[in-house]
mmCIF file of C-alpha atoms in Angstrom:
data_model
loop_
_atom_site.group_PDB
_atom_site.id
_atom_site.type_symbol
_atom_site.label_atom_id
_atom_site.label_comp_id
_atom_site.label_asym_id
_atom_site.label_seq_id
_atom_site.Cartn_x
_atom_site.Cartn_y
_atom_site.Cartn_z
ATOM 1 C CA MET C 2 4.657 26.955 22.163
ATOM 2 C CA ASP C 3 7.276 25.322 19.995
ATOM 3 C CA ARG C 4 6.350 25.399 16.281
ATOM 4 C CA SER C 5 6.826 21.626 16.031
ATOM 5 C CA LEU C 6 4.051 21.192 18.619
ATOM 6 C CA ASP C 7 1.683 23.707 17.021
ATOM 7 C CA VAL C 8 -1.024 21.674 15.271
ATOM 8 C CA GLY C 9 -1.846 24.409 12.767
ATOM 9 C CA HIS C 10 1.764 24.845 11.691
ATOM 10 C CA VAL C 11 2.320 21.103 11.360
ATOM 11 C CA ALA C 12 -0.903 20.707 9.342
ATOM 12 C CA GLU C 13 0.210 23.462 6.960
ATOM 13 C CA THR C 14 3.592 21.844 6.347
ATOM 14 C CA LEU C 15 2.273 18.345 5.587
ATOM 15 C CA PRO C 16 2.333 17.446 1.906
ATOM 16 C CA ASP C 17 -0.933 17.124 0.048
ATOM 17 C CA VAL C 18 -1.938 13.520 -0.620
ATOM 18 C CA GLY C 19 -2.787 14.389 -4.219
ATOM 19 C CA GLN C 20 0.658 15.876 -4.808
ATOM 20 C CA THR C 21 2.307 12.850 -3.237
ATOM 21 C CA LEU C 22 0.372 10.431 -5.452
ATOM 22 C CA GLU C 23 1.250 12.515 -8.535
ATOM 23 C CA ASP C 24 4.994 12.323 -7.791
ATOM 24 C CA PRO C 25 6.705 9.936 -10.262
ATOM 25 C CA ARG C 26 9.414 9.183 -7.668
ATOM 26 C CA LEU C 27 6.841 7.057 -5.841
ATOM 27 C CA ARG C 28 6.923 4.459 -8.626
ATOM 28 C CA PRO C 29 10.497 3.149 -8.150
ATOM 29 C CA PHE C 30 10.146 3.271 -4.372
ATOM 30 C CA GLY C 31 6.824 1.414 -4.385
ATOM 31 C CA VAL C 32 7.627 -1.145 -7.058
ATOM 32 C CA LEU C 33 11.095 -2.013 -5.743
ATOM 33 C CA GLY C 34 10.161 -1.770 -2.070
ATOM 34 C CA GLY C 35 7.007 -3.818 -2.529
ATOM 35 C CA THR C 36 8.819 -6.466 -4.552
ATOM 36 C CA VAL C 37 11.588 -6.779 -1.964
ATOM 37 C CA LEU C 38 9.103 -7.053 0.926
ATOM 38 C CA LEU C 39 7.041 -9.637 -0.964
ATOM 39 C CA ALA C 40 10.125 -11.680 -1.800
ATOM 40 C CA LEU C 41 11.346 -11.567 1.808
ATOM 41 C CA GLY C 42 7.913 -12.487 3.154
ATOM 42 C CA ALA C 43 7.528 -15.360 0.703
ATOM 43 C CA SER C 44 11.038 -16.650 1.427
ATOM 44 C CA LEU C 45 10.496 -16.460 5.160
ATOM 45 C CA SER C 46 7.175 -18.276 4.924
ATOM 46 C CA LEU C 47 8.794 -21.074 2.901
ATOM 47 C CA ALA C 48 11.714 -21.515 5.295
ATOM 48 C CA PRO C 49 11.234 -24.595 7.461
ATOM 49 C CA THR C 50 10.925 -23.556 11.099
ATOM 50 C CA THR C 51 9.974 -25.621 14.078
ATOM 51 C CA GLY C 52 9.520 -25.043 17.754
ATOM 52 C CA GLN C 53 9.405 -21.621 19.296
ATOM 53 C CA TRP C 54 10.310 -19.708 16.122
ATOM 54 C CA THR C 55 7.392 -20.980 14.018
ATOM 55 C CA PHE C 56 4.924 -18.350 15.216
ATOM 56 C CA TRP C 57 7.356 -15.448 14.828
ATOM 57 C CA SER C 58 8.510 -16.596 11.418
ATOM 58 C CA ASN C 59 4.927 -16.776 10.177
ATOM 59 C CA ALA C 60 3.971 -13.477 11.812
ATOM 60 C CA VAL C 61 6.899 -11.604 10.273
ATOM 61 C CA ALA C 62 6.301 -13.218 6.871
ATOM 62 C CA ALA C 63 2.622 -12.240 6.929
ATOM 63 C CA THR C 64 3.464 -8.687 7.995
ATOM 64 C CA LEU C 65 5.987 -8.297 5.192
ATOM 65 C CA VAL C 66 3.449 -9.518 2.640
ATOM 66 C CA PHE C 67 0.654 -7.329 4.055
ATOM 67 C CA VAL C 68 2.899 -4.272 3.743
ATOM 68 C CA GLY C 69 4.540 -5.318 0.445
ATOM 69 C CA VAL C 70 1.329 -5.766 -1.554
ATOM 70 C CA PRO C 71 -0.079 -2.271 -0.882
ATOM 71 C CA LEU C 72 3.340 -0.691 -1.375
ATOM 72 C CA PHE C 73 3.706 -2.435 -4.737
ATOM 73 C CA SER C 74 0.181 -1.338 -5.696
ATOM 74 C CA LEU C 75 0.943 2.275 -4.780
ATOM 75 C CA GLY C 76 4.144 2.146 -6.779
ATOM 76 C CA LEU C 77 2.352 0.765 -9.796
ATOM 77 C CA ALA C 78 -0.389 3.396 -9.486
ATOM 78 C CA ALA C 79 2.056 6.304 -9.158
ATOM 79 C CA ALA C 80 2.424 8.859 -11.912
ATOM 80 C CA GLU C 81 4.237 7.668 -14.999
ATOM 81 C CA PRO C 82 7.900 8.765 -15.017
ATOM 82 C CA PRO C 83 9.625 10.043 -18.188
ATOM 83 C CA SER C 84 9.829 7.567 -21.061
ATOM 84 C CA ASP C 85 13.600 7.123 -20.652
ATOM 85 C CA SER C 86 13.151 5.839 -17.079
ATOM 86 C CA ARG C 87 13.475 2.143 -16.242
ATOM 87 C CA PHE C 88 10.141 2.384 -14.443
ATOM 88 C CA HIS C 89 8.168 3.609 -17.460
ATOM 89 C CA ILE C 90 5.617 0.802 -17.575
ATOM 90 C CA GLY C 91 2.742 2.425 -19.436
ATOM 91 C CA VAL C 92 0.303 2.434 -16.526
ATOM 92 C CA ASN C 93 -0.911 6.002 -15.989
ATOM 93 C CA LEU C 94 -3.943 6.219 -13.710
ATOM 94 C CA SER C 95 -6.109 9.290 -13.263
ATOM 95 C CA THR C 96 -6.166 11.169 -9.973
ATOM 96 C CA LYS C 97 -9.416 9.479 -8.872
ATOM 97 C CA GLN C 98 -8.027 6.049 -9.709
ATOM 98 C CA ARG C 99 -4.815 6.788 -7.785
ATOM 99 C CA ARG C 100 -6.829 7.873 -4.768
ATOM 100 C CA ALA C 101 -8.892 4.675 -4.907
ATOM 101 C CA VAL C 102 -5.714 2.593 -4.992
ATOM 102 C CA ALA C 103 -4.217 4.614 -2.121
ATOM 103 C CA ILE C 104 -7.312 4.231 0.070
ATOM 104 C CA GLY C 105 -7.444 0.526 -0.744
ATOM 105 C CA ALA C 106 -3.764 0.117 0.098
ATOM 106 C CA LEU C 107 -4.348 1.852 3.426
ATOM 107 C CA CYS C 108 -7.262 -0.478 4.220
ATOM 108 C CA ILE C 109 -5.191 -3.546 3.384
ATOM 109 C CA THR C 110 -2.309 -2.300 5.537
ATOM 110 C CA LEU C 111 -4.577 -1.543 8.504
ATOM 111 C CA ALA C 112 -6.360 -4.917 8.478
ATOM 112 C CA PRO C 113 -3.594 -6.789 10.359
ATOM 113 C CA VAL C 114 -3.194 -3.819 12.694
ATOM 114 C CA VAL C 115 -6.876 -4.143 13.628
ATOM 115 C CA MET C 116 -6.309 -7.850 14.286
ATOM 116 C CA ALA C 117 -3.219 -7.233 16.412
ATOM 117 C CA LEU C 118 -4.771 -4.473 18.480
ATOM 118 C CA GLY C 119 -8.299 -5.854 18.689
ATOM 119 C CA SER C 120 -7.649 -9.507 19.454
ATOM 120 C CA PRO C 121 -6.538 -8.954 23.071
ATOM 121 C CA LEU C 122 -9.887 -7.243 23.743
ATOM 122 C CA GLY C 123 -11.676 -10.579 23.544
ATOM 123 C CA LEU C 124 -14.070 -9.584 20.762
ATOM 124 C CA SER C 125 -12.482 -12.007 18.348
ATOM 125 C CA LEU C 126 -15.460 -12.442 16.010
ATOM 126 C CA LEU C 127 -16.068 -8.704 15.722
ATOM 127 C CA VAL C 128 -12.356 -7.989 15.260
ATOM 128 C CA LEU C 129 -12.015 -10.728 12.657
ATOM 129 C CA ALA C 130 -15.078 -9.481 10.767
ATOM 130 C CA THR C 131 -13.785 -5.889 10.833
ATOM 131 C CA ALA C 132 -10.311 -6.860 9.621
ATOM 132 C CA ALA C 133 -11.699 -9.130 6.905
ATOM 133 C CA THR C 134 -14.057 -6.378 5.722
ATOM 134 C CA MET C 135 -11.202 -3.864 5.627
ATOM 135 C CA ALA C 136 -9.016 -6.253 3.619
ATOM 136 C CA PHE C 137 -11.883 -7.052 1.228
ATOM 137 C CA VAL C 138 -12.850 -3.405 0.684
ATOM 138 C CA GLY C 139 -9.187 -2.445 0.280
ATOM 139 C CA SER C 140 -8.620 -5.154 -2.306
ATOM 140 C CA ALA C 141 -11.755 -4.108 -4.157
ATOM 141 C CA LEU C 142 -10.614 -0.474 -4.238
ATOM 142 C CA VAL C 143 -7.153 -1.381 -5.518
ATOM 143 C CA LEU C 144 -8.655 -3.561 -8.224
ATOM 144 C CA THR C 145 -11.248 -0.907 -9.080
ATOM 145 C CA GLY C 146 -8.515 1.645 -9.763
ATOM 146 C CA PHE C 147 -6.642 -0.642 -12.108
ATOM 147 C CA VAL C 148 -9.757 -2.085 -13.789
ATOM 148 C CA ALA C 149 -11.073 1.432 -14.450
ATOM 149 C CA TRP C 150 -7.753 2.397 -16.048
ATOM 150 C CA THR C 151 -7.800 -0.778 -18.165
ATOM 151 C CA ALA C 152 -11.364 -0.067 -19.311
ATOM 152 C CA GLU C 153 -10.438 3.502 -20.257
ATOM 153 C CA THR C 154 -7.337 2.344 -22.111
ATOM 154 C CA LEU C 155 -9.225 -0.330 -24.052
ATOM 155 C CA GLY C 156 -12.043 2.109 -24.818
ATOM 156 C CA GLU C 157 -9.757 4.713 -26.392
ATOM 157 C CA PRO C 158 -9.685 4.717 -30.188
ATOM 158 C CA ALA C 159 -6.489 3.282 -31.636
#
């Protein structure tokens, strides 16, 4: 069997989530990428569209925002780069807090996917409730990570 099809080999070569979240290169990618996606989504949602393009304009704008917010959150939660970097903000979350933000970002990103894949099944109330719960739990996890860091920072002696 080809090594690229061997599940064990592929699993061994995947990066560890903890190492990925500890990489300071994630901050510029997440902050810039999230900001650009949010700006594009907001601009597209403000553009006046009528007729057949209204649905697609709104759908693309919502998708860009739903991907931009978690990406920005992940970038902000990433490890603090060196102090001479332009992305040295002063936000340095612990590993547990980073994981909470990452899980929350994943939940927020998957909420519209659940809606898109589940709506054609005809279980609209169940699909809507599942997607709303995922978005709510994801938002709560993202906020929990940052609120916990804020509480720790304010609790430290000056």
